[in-house]
CSV table of C-alpha atoms in Angstrom, one decimal:
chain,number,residue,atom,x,y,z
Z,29,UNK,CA,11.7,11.7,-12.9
Z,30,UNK,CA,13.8,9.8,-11.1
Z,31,UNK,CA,16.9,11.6,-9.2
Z,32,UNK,CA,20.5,10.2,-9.3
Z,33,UNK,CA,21.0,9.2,-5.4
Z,34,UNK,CA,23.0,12.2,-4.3
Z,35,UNK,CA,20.8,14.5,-5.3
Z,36,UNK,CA,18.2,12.6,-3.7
Z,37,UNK,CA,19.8,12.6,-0.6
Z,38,UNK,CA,20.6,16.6,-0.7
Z,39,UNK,CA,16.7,16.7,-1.2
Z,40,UNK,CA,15.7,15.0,1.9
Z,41,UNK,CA,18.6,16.6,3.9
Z,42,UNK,CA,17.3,20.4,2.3
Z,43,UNK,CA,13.3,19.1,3.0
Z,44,UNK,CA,14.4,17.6,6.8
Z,45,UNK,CA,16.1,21.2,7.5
Z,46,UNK,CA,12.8,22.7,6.7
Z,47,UNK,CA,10.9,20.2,9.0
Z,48,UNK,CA,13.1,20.0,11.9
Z,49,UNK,CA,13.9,24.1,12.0
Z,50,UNK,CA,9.3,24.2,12.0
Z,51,UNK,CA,8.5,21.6,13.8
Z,52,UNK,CA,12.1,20.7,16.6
Z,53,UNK,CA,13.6,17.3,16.4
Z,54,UNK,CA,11.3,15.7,18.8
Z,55,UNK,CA,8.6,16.7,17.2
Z,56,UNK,CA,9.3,16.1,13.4
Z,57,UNK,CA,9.2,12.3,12.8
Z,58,UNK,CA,10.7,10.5,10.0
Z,59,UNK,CA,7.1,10.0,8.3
Z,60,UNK,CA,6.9,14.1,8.3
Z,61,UNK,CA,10.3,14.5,6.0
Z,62,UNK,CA,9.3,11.8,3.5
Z,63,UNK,CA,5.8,13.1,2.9
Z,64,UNK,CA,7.8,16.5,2.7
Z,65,UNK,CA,10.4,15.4,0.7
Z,66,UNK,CA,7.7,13.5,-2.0
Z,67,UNK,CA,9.9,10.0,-1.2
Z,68,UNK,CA,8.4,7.0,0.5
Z,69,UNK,CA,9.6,6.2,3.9
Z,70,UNK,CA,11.7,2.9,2.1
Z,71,UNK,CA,13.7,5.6,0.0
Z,72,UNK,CA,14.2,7.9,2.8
Z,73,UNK,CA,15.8,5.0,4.8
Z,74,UNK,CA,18.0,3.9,2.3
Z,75,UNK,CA,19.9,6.5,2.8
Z,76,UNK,CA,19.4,7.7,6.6
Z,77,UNK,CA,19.1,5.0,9.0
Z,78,UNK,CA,17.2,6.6,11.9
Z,79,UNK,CA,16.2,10.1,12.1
Z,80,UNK,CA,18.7,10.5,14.3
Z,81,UNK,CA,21.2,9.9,11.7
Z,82,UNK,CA,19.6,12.3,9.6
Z,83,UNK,CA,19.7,15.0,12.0
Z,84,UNK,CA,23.3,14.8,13.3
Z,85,UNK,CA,24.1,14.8,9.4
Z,86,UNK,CA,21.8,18.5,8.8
Z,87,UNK,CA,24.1,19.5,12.4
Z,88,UNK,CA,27.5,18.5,10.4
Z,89,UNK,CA,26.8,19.8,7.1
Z,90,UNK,CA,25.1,23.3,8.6
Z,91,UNK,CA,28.4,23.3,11.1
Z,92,UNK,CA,30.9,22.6,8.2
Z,93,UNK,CA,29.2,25.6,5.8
Z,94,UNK,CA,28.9,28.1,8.4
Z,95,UNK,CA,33.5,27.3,9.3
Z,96,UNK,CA,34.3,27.3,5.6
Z,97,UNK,CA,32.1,30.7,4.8
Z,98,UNK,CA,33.9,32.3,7.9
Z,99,UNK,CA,37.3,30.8,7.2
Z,100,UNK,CA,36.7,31.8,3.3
Z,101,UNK,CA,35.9,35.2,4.1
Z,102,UNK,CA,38.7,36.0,6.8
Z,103,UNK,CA,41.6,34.5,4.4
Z,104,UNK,CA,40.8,37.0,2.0
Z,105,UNK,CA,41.3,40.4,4.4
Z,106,UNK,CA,44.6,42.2,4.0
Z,107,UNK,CA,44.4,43.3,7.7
Z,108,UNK,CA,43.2,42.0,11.8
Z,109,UNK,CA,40.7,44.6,11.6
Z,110,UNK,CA,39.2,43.5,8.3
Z,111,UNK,CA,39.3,39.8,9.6
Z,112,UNK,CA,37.1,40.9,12.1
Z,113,UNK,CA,34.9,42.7,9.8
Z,114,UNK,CA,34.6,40.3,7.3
Z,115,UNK,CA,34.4,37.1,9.4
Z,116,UNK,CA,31.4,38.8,11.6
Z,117,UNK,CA,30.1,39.4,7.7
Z,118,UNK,CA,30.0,36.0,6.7
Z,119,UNK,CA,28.6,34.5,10.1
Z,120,UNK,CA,25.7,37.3,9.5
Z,121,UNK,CA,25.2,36.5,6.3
Z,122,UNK,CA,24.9,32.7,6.7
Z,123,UNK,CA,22.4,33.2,9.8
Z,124,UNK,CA,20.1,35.8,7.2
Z,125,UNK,CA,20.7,33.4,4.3
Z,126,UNK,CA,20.1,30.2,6.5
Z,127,UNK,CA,17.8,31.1,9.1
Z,128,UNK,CA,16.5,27.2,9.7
Z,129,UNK,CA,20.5,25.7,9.3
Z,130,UNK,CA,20.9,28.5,12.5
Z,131,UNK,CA,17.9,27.3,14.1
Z,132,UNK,CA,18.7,23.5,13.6
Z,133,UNK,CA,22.8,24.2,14.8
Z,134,UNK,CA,22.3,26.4,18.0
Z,135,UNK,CA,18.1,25.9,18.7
Z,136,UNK,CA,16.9,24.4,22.1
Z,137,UNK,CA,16.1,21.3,20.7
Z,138,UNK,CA,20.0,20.6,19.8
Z,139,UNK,CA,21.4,21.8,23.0
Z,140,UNK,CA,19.4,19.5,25.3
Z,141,UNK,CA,21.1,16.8,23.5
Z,142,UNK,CA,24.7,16.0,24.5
Z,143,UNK,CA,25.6,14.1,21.6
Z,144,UNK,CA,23.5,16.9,19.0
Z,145,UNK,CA,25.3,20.0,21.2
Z,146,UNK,CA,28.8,18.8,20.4
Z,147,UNK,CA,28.4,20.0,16.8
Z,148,UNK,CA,27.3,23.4,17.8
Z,149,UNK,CA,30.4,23.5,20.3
Z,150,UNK,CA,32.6,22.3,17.7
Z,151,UNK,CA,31.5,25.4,15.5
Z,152,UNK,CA,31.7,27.4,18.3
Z,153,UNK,CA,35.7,26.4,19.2
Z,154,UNK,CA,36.2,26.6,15.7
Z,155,UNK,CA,35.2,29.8,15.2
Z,156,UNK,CA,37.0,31.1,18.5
Z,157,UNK,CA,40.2,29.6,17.8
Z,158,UNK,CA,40.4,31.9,14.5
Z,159,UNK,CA,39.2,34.7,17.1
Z,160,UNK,CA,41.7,34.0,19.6
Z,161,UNK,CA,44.5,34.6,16.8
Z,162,UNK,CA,43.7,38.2,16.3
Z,163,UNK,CA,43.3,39.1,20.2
Z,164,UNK,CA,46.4,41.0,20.8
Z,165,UNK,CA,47.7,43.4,23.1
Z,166,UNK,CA,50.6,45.8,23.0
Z,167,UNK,CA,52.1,43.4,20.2
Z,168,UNK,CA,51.8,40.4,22.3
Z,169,UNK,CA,49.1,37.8,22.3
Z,170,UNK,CA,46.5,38.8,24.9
Z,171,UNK,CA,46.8,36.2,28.0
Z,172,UNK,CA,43.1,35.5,27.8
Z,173,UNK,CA,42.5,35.0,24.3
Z,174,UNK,CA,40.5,31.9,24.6
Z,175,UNK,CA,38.1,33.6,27.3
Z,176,UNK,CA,38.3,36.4,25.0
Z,177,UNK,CA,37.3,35.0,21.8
Z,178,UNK,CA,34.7,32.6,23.1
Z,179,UNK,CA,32.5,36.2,24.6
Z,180,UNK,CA,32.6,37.2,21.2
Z,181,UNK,CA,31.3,34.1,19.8
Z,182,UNK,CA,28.6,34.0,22.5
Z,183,UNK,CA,28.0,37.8,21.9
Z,184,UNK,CA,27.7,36.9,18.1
Z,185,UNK,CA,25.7,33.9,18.9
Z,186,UNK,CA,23.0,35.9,21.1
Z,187,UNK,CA,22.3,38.7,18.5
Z,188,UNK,CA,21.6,36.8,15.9
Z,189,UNK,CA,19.0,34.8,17.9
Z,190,UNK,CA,17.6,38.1,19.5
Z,191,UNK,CA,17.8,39.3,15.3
Z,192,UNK,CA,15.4,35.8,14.4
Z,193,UNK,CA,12.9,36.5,17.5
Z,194,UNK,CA,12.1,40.4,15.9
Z,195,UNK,CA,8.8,41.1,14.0
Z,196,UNK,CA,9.2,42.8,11.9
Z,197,UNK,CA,13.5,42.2,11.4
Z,198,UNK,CA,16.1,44.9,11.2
Z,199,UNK,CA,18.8,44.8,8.6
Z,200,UNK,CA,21.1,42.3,9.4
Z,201,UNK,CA,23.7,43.5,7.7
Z,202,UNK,CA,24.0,46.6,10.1
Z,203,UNK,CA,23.7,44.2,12.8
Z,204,UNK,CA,27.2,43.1,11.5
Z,205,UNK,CA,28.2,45.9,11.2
Z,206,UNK,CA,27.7,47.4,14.7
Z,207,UNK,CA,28.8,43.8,16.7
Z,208,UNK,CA,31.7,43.7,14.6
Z,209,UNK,CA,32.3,47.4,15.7
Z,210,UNK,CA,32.0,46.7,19.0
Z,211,UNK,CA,33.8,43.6,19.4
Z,212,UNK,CA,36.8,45.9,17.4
Z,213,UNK,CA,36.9,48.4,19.5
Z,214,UNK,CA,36.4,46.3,22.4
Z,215,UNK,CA,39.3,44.3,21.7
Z,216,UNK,CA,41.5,47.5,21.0
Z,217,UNK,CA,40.8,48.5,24.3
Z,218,UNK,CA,41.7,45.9,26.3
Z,219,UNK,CA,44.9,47.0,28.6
Z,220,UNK,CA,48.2,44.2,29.1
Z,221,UNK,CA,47.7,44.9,32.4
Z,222,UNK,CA,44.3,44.3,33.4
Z,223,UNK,CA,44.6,40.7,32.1
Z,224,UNK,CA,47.7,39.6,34.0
């Protein structure tokens, strides 16, 4: 059965995830996805150009899904603490729901690449941007909320790839949990003065 040509296209771009997140960008050729995919190479180029193309698309749709889960979840808390808690929710969720979109976003084989590790730093500024909002102390926004929120992002960042390295895996849910916790309290005690 033939597939109308968007749902074609999420195919390949669900099958190149798989590829790319097994076998690294270098490595996974065009030839690879199409075989994967069940498409001949002449299909798969109709609608990605160069397997470039296709990758920086994966990098843009993972990024995009992983800021609108986050964003989604944090609009709906009644309170900063909650914010915290749910938006370190979502981010766990999506990396335990979408372990190869993680691997493809923040993996080696992105960051070598200039133009492939300004979607991951887009993400990154996105996410600590809606950070930096809640980073407030004694009423007043704290004076290094950027440097602030962008530690948490790296400390999210770094557990969930120490989380994907374990055999066997913990609950990441608890994992959540916990660096939510700490980046909470962490925040909370941060003192006016020490930052000025």
């Amino acid at each position: 059965m033939r597939l109308p040509a968007a749902e074609r296209r999420e195919q390949i771009l669900d099958t190149a995830l798989a590829v790319f997140a097994e076998r690294g960008y270098h490595v996974g050729s065009m030839n690879d996805v199409a075989e994967a995919a069940g498409v001949t190479k002449p299909v798969l180029y109709q609608h990605f150009s160069s397997k470039r193309e296709l990758f920086v698309e994966l990098l843009r749709e993972t990024g995009t899904r992983l800021q609108t889960r986050i964003a989604k979840a944090t609009a709906e808390a009644s309170s900063p603490r909650e914010q915290i808690e749910m938006g370190f929710d979502a981010y766990f969720d999506f990396v335990g729901k979408n372990t190869d979109a993680f691997r493809i976003l923040f993996g080696s084989g992105a960051q070598r690449d200039p133009e492939f590790a300004s979607f991951a730093q887009e993400v990154e500024q996105s996410i600590a941007a809606s950070i930096a909002q809640l980073i407030v102390v004694d009423g007043q926004p704290a004076a290094d909320q950027e440097l602030l929120a962008n530690s948490i992002v790296g400390m999210t960042e770094a557990a969930s790839r120490y989380w994907l390295a374990q055999e066997p895996r913990g609950n990441l849910k608890l994992v959540g949990e916990q660096v939510a916790r700490l980046a909470w309290f962490g925040m909370r005690g941060i003192d006016a003065a020490e930052l000025t």
